[in-house]
Coordinates of C-alpha atoms and ligand atoms in Angstrom, one line a residue:
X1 CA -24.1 -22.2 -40.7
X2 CA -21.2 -20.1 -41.6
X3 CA -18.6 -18.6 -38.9
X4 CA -16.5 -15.7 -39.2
X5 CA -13.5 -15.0 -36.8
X6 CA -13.1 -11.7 -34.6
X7 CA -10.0 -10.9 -32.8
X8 CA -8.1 -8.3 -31.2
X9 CA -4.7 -8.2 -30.1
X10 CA -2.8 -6.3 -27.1
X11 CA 0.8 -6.2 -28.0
X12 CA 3.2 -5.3 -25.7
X13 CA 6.6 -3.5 -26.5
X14 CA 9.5 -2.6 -24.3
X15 CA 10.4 1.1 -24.7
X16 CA 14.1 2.0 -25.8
X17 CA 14.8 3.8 -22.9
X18 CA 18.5 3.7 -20.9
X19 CA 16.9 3.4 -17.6
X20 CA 13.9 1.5 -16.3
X21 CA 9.8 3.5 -16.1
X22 CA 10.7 3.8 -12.4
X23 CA 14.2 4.0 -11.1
X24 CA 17.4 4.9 -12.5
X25 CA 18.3 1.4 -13.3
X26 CA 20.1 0.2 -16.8
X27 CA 17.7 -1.5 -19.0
X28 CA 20.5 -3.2 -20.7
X29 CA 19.8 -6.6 -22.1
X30 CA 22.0 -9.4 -20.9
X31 CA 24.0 -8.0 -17.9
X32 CA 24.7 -10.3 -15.3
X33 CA 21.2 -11.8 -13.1
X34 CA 20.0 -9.0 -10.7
X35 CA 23.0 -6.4 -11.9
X36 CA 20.5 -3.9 -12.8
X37 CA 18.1 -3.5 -9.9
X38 CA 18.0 -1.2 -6.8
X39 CA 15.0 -0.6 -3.9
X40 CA 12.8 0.7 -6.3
X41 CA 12.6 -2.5 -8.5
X42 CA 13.4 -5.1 -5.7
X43 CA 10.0 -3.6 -4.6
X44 CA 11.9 -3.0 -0.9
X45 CA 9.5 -1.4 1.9
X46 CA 9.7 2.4 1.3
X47 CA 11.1 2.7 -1.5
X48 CA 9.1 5.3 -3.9
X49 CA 9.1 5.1 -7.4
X50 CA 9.6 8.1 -9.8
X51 CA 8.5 8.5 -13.3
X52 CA 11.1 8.5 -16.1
X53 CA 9.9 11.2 -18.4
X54 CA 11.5 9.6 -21.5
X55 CA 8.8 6.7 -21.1
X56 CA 5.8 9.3 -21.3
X57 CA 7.8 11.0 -24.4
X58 CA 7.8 7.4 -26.2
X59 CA 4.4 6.5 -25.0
X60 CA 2.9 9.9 -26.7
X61 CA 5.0 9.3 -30.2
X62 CA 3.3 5.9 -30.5
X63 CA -0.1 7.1 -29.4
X64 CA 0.4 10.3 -32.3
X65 CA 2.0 7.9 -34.6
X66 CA -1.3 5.7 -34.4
X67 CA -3.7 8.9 -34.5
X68 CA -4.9 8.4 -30.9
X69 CA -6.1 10.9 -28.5
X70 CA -3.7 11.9 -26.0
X71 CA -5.4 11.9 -22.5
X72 CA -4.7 15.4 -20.7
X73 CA -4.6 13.6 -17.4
X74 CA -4.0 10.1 -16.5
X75 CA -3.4 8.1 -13.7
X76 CA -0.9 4.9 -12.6
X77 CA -2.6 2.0 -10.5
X78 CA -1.6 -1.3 -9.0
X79 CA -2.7 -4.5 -10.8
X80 CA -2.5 -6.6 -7.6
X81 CA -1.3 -10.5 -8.3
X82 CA 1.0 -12.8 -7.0
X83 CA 3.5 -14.3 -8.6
X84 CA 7.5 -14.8 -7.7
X85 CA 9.1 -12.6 -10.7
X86 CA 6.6 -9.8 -8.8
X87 CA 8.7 -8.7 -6.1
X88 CA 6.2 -6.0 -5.0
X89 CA 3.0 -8.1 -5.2
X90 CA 1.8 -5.8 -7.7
X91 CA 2.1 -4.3 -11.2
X92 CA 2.2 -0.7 -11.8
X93 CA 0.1 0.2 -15.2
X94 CA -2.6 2.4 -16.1
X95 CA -6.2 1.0 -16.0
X96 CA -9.2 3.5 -16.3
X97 CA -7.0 6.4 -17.3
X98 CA -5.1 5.3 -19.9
X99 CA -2.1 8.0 -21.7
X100 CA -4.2 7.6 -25.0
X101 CA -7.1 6.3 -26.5
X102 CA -8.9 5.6 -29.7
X103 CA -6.5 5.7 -32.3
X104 CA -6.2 4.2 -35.8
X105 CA -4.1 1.7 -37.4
X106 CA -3.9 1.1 -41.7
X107 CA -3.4 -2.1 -43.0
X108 CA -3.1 -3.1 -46.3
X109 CA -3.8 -6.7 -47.2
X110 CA -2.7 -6.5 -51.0
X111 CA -6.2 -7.0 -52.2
X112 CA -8.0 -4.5 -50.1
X113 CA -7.0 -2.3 -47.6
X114 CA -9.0 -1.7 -43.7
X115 CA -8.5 0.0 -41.1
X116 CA -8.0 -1.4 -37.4
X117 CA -9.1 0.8 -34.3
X118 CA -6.5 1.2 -31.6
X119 CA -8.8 1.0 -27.9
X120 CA -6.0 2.3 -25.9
X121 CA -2.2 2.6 -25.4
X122 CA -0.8 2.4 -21.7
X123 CA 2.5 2.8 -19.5
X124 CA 3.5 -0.5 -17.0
X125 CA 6.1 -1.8 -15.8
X126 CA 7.9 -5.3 -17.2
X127 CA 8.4 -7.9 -14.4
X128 CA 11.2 -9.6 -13.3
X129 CA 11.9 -13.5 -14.9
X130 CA 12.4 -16.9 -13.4
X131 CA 15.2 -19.1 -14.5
X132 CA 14.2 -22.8 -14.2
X133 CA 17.2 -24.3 -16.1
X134 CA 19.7 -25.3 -14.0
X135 CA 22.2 -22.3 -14.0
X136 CA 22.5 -21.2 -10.6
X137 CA 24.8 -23.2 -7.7
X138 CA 21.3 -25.6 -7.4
X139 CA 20.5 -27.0 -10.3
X140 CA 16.9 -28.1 -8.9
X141 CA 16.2 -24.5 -7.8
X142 CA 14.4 -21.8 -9.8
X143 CA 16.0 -18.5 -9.7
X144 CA 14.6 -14.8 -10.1
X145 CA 16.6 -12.0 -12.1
X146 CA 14.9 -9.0 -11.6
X147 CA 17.2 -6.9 -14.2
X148 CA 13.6 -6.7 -16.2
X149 CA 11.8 -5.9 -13.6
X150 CA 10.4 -2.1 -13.7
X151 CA 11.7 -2.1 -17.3
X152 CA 9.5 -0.1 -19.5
X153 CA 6.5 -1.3 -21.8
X154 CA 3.8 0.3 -23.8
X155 CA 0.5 -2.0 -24.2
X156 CA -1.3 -1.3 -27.5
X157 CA -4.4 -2.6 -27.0
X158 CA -7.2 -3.3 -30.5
X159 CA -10.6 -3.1 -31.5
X160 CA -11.6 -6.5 -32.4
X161 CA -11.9 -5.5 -35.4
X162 CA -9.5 -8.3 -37.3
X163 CA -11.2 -11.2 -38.9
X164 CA -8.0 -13.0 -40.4
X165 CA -5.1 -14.6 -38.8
X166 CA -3.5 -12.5 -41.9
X167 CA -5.2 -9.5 -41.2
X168 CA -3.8 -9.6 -37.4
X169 CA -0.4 -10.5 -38.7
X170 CA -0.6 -7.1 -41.0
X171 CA -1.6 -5.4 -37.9
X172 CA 1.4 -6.4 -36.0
X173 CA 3.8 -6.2 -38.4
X174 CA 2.3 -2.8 -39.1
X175 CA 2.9 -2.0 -35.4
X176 CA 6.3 -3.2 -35.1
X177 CA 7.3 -0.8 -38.4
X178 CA 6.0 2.1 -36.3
X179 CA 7.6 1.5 -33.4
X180 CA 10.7 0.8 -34.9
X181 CA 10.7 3.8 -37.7
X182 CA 10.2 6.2 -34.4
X183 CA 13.1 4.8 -32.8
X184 CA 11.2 4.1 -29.0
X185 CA 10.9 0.2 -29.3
X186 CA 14.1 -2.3 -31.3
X187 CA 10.6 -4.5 -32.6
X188 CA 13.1 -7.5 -31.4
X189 CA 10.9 -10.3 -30.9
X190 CA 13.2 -13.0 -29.8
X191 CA 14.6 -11.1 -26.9
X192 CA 11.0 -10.3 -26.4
X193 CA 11.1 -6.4 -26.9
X194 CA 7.8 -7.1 -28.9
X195 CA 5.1 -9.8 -27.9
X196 CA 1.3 -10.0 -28.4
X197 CA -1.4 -11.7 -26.8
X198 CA -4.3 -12.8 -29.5
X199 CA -7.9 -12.7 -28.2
X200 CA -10.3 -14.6 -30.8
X201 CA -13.6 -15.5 -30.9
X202 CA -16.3 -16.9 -34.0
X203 CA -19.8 -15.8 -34.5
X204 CA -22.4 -17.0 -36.6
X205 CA -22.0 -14.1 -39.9
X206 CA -24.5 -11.8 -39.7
X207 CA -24.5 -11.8 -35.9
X208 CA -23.7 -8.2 -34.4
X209 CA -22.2 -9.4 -30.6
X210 CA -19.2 -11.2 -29.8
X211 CA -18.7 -14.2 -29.6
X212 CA -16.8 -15.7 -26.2
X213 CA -13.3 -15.4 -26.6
X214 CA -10.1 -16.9 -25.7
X215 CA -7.0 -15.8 -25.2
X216 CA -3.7 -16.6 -26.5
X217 CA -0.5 -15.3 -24.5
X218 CA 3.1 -14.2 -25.4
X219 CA 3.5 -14.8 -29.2
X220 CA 6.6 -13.5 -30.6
X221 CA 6.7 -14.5 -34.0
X222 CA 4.8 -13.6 -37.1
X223 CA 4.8 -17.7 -38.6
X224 CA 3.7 -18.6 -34.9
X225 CA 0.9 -15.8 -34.6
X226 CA -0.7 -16.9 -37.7
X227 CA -0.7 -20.2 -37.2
X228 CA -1.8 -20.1 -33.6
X229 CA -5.0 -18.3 -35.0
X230 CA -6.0 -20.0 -37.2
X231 CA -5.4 -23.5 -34.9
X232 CA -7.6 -21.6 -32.7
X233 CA -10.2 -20.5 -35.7
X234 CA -11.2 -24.1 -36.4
X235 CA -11.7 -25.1 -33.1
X236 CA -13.6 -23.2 -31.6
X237 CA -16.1 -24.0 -35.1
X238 CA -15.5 -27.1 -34.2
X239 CA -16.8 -26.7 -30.7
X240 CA -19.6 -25.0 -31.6
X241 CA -20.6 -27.7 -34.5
X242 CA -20.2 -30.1 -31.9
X243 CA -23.0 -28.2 -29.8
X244 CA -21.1 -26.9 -27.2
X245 CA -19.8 -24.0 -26.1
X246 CA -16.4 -22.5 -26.3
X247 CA -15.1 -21.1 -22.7
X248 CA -13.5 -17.6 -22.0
X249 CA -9.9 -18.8 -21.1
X250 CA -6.2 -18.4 -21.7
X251 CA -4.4 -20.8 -23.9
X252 CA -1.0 -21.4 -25.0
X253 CA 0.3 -22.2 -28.7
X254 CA 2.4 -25.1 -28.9
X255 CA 4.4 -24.7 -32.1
X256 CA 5.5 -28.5 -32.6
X257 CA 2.5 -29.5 -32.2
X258 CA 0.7 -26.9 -33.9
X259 CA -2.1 -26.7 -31.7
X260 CA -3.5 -24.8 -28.8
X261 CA -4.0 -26.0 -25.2
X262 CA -6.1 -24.5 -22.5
X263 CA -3.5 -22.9 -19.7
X264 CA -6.1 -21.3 -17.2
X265 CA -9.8 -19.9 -17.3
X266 CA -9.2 -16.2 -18.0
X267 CA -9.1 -13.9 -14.8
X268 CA -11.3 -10.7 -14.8
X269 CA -10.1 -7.0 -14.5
X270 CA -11.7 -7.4 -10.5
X271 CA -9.8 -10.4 -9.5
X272 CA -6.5 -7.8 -10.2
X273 CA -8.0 -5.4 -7.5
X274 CA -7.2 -2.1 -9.4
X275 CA -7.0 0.7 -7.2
X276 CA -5.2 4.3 -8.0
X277 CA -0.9 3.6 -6.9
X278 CA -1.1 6.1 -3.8
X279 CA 3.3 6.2 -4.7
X280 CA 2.8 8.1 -7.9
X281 CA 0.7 11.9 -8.6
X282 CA -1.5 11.6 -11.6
X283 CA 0.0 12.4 -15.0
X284 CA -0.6 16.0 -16.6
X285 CA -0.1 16.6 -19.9
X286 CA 0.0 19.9 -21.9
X287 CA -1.0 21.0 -25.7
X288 CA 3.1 22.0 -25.5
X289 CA 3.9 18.6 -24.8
X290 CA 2.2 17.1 -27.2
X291 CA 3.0 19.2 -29.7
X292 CA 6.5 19.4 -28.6
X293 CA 6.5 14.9 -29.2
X294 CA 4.1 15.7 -32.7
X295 CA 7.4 17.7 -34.1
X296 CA 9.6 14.9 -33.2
X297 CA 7.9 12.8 -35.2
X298 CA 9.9 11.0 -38.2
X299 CA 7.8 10.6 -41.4
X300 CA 5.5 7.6 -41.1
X301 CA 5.7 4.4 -43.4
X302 CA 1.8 5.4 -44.6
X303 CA 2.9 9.1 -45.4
X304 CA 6.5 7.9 -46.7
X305 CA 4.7 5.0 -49.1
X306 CA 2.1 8.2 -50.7
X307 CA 5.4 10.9 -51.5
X308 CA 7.1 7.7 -53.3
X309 CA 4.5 7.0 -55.0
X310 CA 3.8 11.2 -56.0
X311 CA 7.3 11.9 -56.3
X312 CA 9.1 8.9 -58.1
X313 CA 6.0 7.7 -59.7
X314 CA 6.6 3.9 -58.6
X315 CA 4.1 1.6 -58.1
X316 CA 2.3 1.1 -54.6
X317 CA 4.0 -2.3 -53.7
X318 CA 7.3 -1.0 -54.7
X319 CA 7.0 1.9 -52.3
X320 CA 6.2 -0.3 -50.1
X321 CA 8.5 -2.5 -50.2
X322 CA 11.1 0.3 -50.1
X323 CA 9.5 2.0 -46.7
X324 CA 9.6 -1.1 -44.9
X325 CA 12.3 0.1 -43.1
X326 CA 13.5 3.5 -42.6
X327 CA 17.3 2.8 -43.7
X328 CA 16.2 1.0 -46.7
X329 CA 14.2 3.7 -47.7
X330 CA 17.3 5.9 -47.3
X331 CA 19.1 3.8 -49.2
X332 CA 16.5 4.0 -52.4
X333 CA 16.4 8.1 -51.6
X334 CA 20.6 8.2 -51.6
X335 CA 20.2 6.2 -55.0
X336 CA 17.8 8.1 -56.8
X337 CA 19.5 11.4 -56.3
X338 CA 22.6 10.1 -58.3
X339 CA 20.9 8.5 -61.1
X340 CA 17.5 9.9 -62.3
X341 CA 16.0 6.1 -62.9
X342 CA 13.5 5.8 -59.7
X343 CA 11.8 2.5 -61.1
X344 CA 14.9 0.5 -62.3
X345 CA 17.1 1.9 -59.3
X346 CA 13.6 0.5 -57.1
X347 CA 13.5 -3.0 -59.2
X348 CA 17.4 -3.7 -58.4
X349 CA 16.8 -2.8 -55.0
X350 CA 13.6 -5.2 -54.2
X351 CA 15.5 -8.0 -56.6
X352 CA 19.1 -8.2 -56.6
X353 CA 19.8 -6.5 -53.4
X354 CA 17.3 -7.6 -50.8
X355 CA 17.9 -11.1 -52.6
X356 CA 21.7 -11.1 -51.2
X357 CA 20.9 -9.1 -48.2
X358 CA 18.5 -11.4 -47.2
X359 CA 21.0 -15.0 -47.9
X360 CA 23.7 -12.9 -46.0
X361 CA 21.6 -12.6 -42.9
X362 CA 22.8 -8.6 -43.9
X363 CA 21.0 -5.0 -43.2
X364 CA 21.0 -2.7 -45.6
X365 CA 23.4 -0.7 -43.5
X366 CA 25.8 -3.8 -44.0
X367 CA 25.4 -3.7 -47.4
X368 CA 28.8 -4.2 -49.9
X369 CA 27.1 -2.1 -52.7
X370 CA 27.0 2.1 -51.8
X371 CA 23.9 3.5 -53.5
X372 CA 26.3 5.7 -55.5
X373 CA 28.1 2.3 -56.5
X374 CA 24.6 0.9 -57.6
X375 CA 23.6 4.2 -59.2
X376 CA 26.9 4.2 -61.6
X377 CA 26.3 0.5 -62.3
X378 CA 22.6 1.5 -63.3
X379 CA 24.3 4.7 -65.0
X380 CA 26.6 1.8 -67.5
X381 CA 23.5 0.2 -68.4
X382 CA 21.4 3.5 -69.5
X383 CA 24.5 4.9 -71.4
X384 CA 24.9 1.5 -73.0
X385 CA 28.0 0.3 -71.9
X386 CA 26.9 -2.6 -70.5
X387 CA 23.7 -4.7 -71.3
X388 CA 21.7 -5.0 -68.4
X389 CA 22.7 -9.4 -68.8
X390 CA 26.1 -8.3 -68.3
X391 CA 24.9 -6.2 -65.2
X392 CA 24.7 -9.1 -63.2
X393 CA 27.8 -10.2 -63.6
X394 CA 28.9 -6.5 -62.8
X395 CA 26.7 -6.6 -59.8
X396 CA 27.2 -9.8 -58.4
X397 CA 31.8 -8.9 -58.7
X398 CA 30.6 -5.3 -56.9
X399 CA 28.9 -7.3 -53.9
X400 CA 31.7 -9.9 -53.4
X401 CA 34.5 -7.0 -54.3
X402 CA 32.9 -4.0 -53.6
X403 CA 35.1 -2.5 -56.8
X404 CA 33.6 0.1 -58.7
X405 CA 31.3 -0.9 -61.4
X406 CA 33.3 0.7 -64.0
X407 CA 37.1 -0.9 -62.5
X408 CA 35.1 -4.0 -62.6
X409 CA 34.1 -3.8 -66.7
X410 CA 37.7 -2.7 -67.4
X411 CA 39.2 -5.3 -65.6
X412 CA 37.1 -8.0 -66.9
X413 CA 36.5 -6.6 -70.5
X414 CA 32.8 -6.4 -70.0
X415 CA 32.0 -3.7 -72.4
X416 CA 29.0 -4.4 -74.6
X417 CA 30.4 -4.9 -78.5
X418 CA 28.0 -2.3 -80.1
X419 CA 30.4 -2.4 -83.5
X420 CA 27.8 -3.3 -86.3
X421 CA 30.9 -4.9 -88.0
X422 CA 32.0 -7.4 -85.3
X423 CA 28.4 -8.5 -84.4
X424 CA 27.4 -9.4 -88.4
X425 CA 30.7 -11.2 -88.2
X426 CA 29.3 -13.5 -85.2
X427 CA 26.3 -13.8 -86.9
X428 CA 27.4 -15.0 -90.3
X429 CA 29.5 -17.3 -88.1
X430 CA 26.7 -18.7 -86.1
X431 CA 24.4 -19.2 -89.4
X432 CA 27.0 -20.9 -91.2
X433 CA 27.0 -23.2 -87.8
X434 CA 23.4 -24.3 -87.8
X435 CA 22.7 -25.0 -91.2
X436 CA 19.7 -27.4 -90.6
X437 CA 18.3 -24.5 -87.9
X438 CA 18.6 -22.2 -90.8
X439 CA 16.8 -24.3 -93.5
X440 CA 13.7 -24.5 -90.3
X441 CA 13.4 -21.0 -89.7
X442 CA 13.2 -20.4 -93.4
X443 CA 10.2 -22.9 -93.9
X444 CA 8.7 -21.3 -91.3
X445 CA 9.8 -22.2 -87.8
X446 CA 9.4 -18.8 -86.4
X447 CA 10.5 -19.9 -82.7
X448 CA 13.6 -20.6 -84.1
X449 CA 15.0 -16.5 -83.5
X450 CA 15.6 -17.0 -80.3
X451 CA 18.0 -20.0 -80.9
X452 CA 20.0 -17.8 -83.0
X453 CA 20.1 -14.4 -80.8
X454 CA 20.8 -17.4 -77.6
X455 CA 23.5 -18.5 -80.0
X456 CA 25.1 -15.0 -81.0
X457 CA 25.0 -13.8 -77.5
X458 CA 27.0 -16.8 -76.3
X459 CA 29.7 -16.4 -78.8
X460 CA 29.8 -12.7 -77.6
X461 CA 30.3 -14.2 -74.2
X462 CA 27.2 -11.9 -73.3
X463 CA 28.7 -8.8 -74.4
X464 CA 27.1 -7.9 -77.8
X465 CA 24.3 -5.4 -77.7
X466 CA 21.0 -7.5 -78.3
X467 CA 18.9 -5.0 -80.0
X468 CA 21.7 -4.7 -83.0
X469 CA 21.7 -8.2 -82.9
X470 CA 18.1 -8.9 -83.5
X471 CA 18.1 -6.3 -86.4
X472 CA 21.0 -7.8 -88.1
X473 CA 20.1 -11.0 -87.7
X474 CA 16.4 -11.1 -88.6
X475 CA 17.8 -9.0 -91.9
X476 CA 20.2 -12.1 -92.4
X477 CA 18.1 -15.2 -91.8
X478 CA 15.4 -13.6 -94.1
X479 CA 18.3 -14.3 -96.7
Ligands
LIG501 P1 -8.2 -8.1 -21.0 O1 -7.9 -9.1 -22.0 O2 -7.1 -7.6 -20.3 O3 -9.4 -8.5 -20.2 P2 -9.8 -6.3 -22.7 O4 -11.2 -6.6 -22.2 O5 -9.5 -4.8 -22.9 O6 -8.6 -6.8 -21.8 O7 -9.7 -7.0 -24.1 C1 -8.5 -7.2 -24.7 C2 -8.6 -7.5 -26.2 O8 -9.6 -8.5 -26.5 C3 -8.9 -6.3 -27.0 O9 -7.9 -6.3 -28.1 C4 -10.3 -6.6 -27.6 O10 -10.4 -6.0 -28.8 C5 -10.3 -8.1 -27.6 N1 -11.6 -8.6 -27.5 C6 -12.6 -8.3 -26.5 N2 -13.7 -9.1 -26.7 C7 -13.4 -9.9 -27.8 C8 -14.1 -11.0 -28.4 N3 -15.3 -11.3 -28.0 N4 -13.6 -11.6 -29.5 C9 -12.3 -11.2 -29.9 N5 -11.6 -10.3 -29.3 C10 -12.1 -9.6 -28.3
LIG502 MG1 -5.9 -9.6 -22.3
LIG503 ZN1 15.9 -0.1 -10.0

């Protein structure tokens, strides 16, 4: 019998806001343990939380951004657990009310594009974190720093509609671009500004309902995700070839091991006790509003990947490529309008450039080379001062230097040797070099060319233009 793989993902990103969903407290990462934290987020008896508007304007640019619909009223309720980074006992999210539903994601695999459906997208609260390593004045207590607790999150929930570990991973990556193009979420997922939980189940192909699922917690990295999945993948056909059945639990990826390992049996929406937070007056939002957050919308990878493609007339992947980040795809647009060359100014960007950027542990903000540096260097090679060989010597002096292309081919005497005179005199010298090479090629050793234009360029250190080179030559060696 053959398997296939369903799984959906909620992913869970913290909101870019100054102050936390429910208090005027700094959301800033890293301040000293509890700094940031008053009533309201100590969860002290009375205190009444207020909604911070800026969450619901972030909230609604992610829900457009992912074409879902936004919900006119919605409501905030307690998820009810107990846990010691909890200081009130409960969680405030939304549960039947969500801000937005049924939206649409776009993926696109390389070989075939899909589309994933987006179930919902809700407001909660972070909570707080327990620090079990020794740092406080006992160093066999836990602690509790609460400076995350009450900071803002959006939970993007899926359709299970992947059936990949690499189709999830396009999802998510797909996800953290959004959030990160409009500006309401840093996508950082070490610090944990961006983390997913993986549901996954197998059915038989051809079989219409789900399979049991289980679920895999707090990912935060793309290597780990995809790897976690398919762990998960195989055994659960493995369980099912085995004749039994896989369990609905929670499980946790251990990355050394590279397995999975069952944490708890999953808990059900009732077990939360849900009920409406009696602290908080249901959300109303106008057609203004939302068309207000609609305007403030940047252009979208999707819609910034078609007008490269129309406008420069680069392929797909290289648009791509370049809108995988809005500054990068600055950068190629700053380019472009000082040198009319949108494919070779693309192809030095996704080689050359994202090459060093990427040993340099740089952003393209950080980069050495301005895109009117690159665009003159580009603008040496069309005019045919340089060869485009020689360019990377230019270009590699330009990122270590950041000169000028042109200082840097006066200074090192780069300029291509396009004097018919001076290259037949190289030639004539390499031929009278290589006799026996010469006596080959005549008898028919065609492959022998190259060893000659090799050798002619290397006596030109480089510099000599190769197209009069390959006409003079194959004129000479023809004797
Ligand atoms: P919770 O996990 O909090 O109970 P949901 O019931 O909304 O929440 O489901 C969460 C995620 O699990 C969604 O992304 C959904 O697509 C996915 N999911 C639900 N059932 C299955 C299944 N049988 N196999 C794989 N994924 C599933
Ligand atoms: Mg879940
Ligand atoms: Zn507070």
């Amino acid at each position: 019998m053959e398997f296939e793989a369903v799984i959906g993902l909620e992913v869970h990103a913290q909101l870019l806001t100054n102050t936390k969903i429910f208090c005027n407290c700094s959301t800033k990462f890293g301040n000293a343990p509890n700094e940031n934290t008053c009533t309201v987020c100590l969860g002290l008896p009375g205190a009444l939380p207020v909604l911070n508007k800026k969450v619901v304007d972030y909230a609604m640019m992610m829900a457009l951004a992912t074409e879902c619909k936004i919900a006119p009223y919605s409501i905030f309720a307690r998820k009810n657990y107990f846990y010691p980074d909890l200081p009130k006992g409960y969680q405030i999210s939304q549960f039947e009310l969500p801000i937005a539903e049924h939206g649409k994601v776009h993926i696109d695999l390389g070989d075939y594009k899909k589309t994933i459906g987006v179930t919902r997208i809700h407001m909660e609260e972070d909570a707080g974190k327990l620090v079990h390593d020794g740092v406080g004045s006992d160093p066999n207590s836990s602690y509790v720093d609460l400076n995350r607790a009450c900071v803002p999150l959006i939970e993007i929930v899926s359709e299970p509609d992947m059936r990949t570990a690499q189709e999830a991973v396009a999802y998510l990556k797909k996800i953290r671009q959004v959030l990160v193009y409009l500006g309401v979420c840093d996508g950082n997922m070490d610090q944990g500004s961006l983390r997913c939980d993986a549901n996954i189940s197998i059915r038989p192909v051809g079989q219409v309902e789900l399979g049991t699922r289980s679920e895999m917690k707090n990912m935060n990295s793309f290597k780990f995700i995809e790897k976690a999945i398919e762990y998960e993948i195989k055994r659960q056909i493995h369980v099912v070839k085995s004749g039994e059945e896989v369990v609905q639990e929670t499980r946790q990826y251990d990355s050394h091991k590279d397995i999975t390992l069952s944490l708890r049996s999953k808990e059900h929406a009732h077990d939360y006790r849900y009920f409406p937070d009696p602290d908080l007056v249901p959300l109303r939002i106008d057609d203004a509003w939302i068309e207000e957050m609609r305007s403030a919308l940047c252009e979208l990878p999707d819609a910034k990947v078609a007008r490269f493609v129309e406008q420069y007339k680069i392929p797909e992947y290289d648009a791509e490529v370049l809108s995988s980040s809005r500054s990068l795809a600055d950068y190629y647009e700053e380019t472009v309008k000082h040198i009319d060359a949108p494919k070779a100014v693309s192809n030095w960007i996704m080689g050359d450039i994202l090459r060093e950027l990427k040993n340099d542990k740089l952003d393209i903000n950080e980069c050495p080379i301005t895109p009117k540096m690159l665009a003159d260097m580009i603008k040496l090679i069309t005019d045919g001062t340089i060869s485009s060989k020689i360019a990377k010597t230019v270009f590699e002096e330009m990122y270590t230097t950041k000169k000028a292309p042109k200082v840097i081919v006066e200074e090192k005497g780069l300029v291509q040797v396009t004097d018919t005179g001076a290259i037949e005199k190289m030639i004539n010298e390499v031929i009278a070099a290589n006799p026996g090479q010469l006596e080959q090629y005549r008898s028919g050793k065609d492959r022998l060319f190259g060893f000659f234009v090799g050798q002619v360029m290397k006596a030109s250190r480089g510099k000599a233009n190769p197209k009069i080179v390959n006409d003079i030559l194959r004129d000479k060696l023809k004797g």
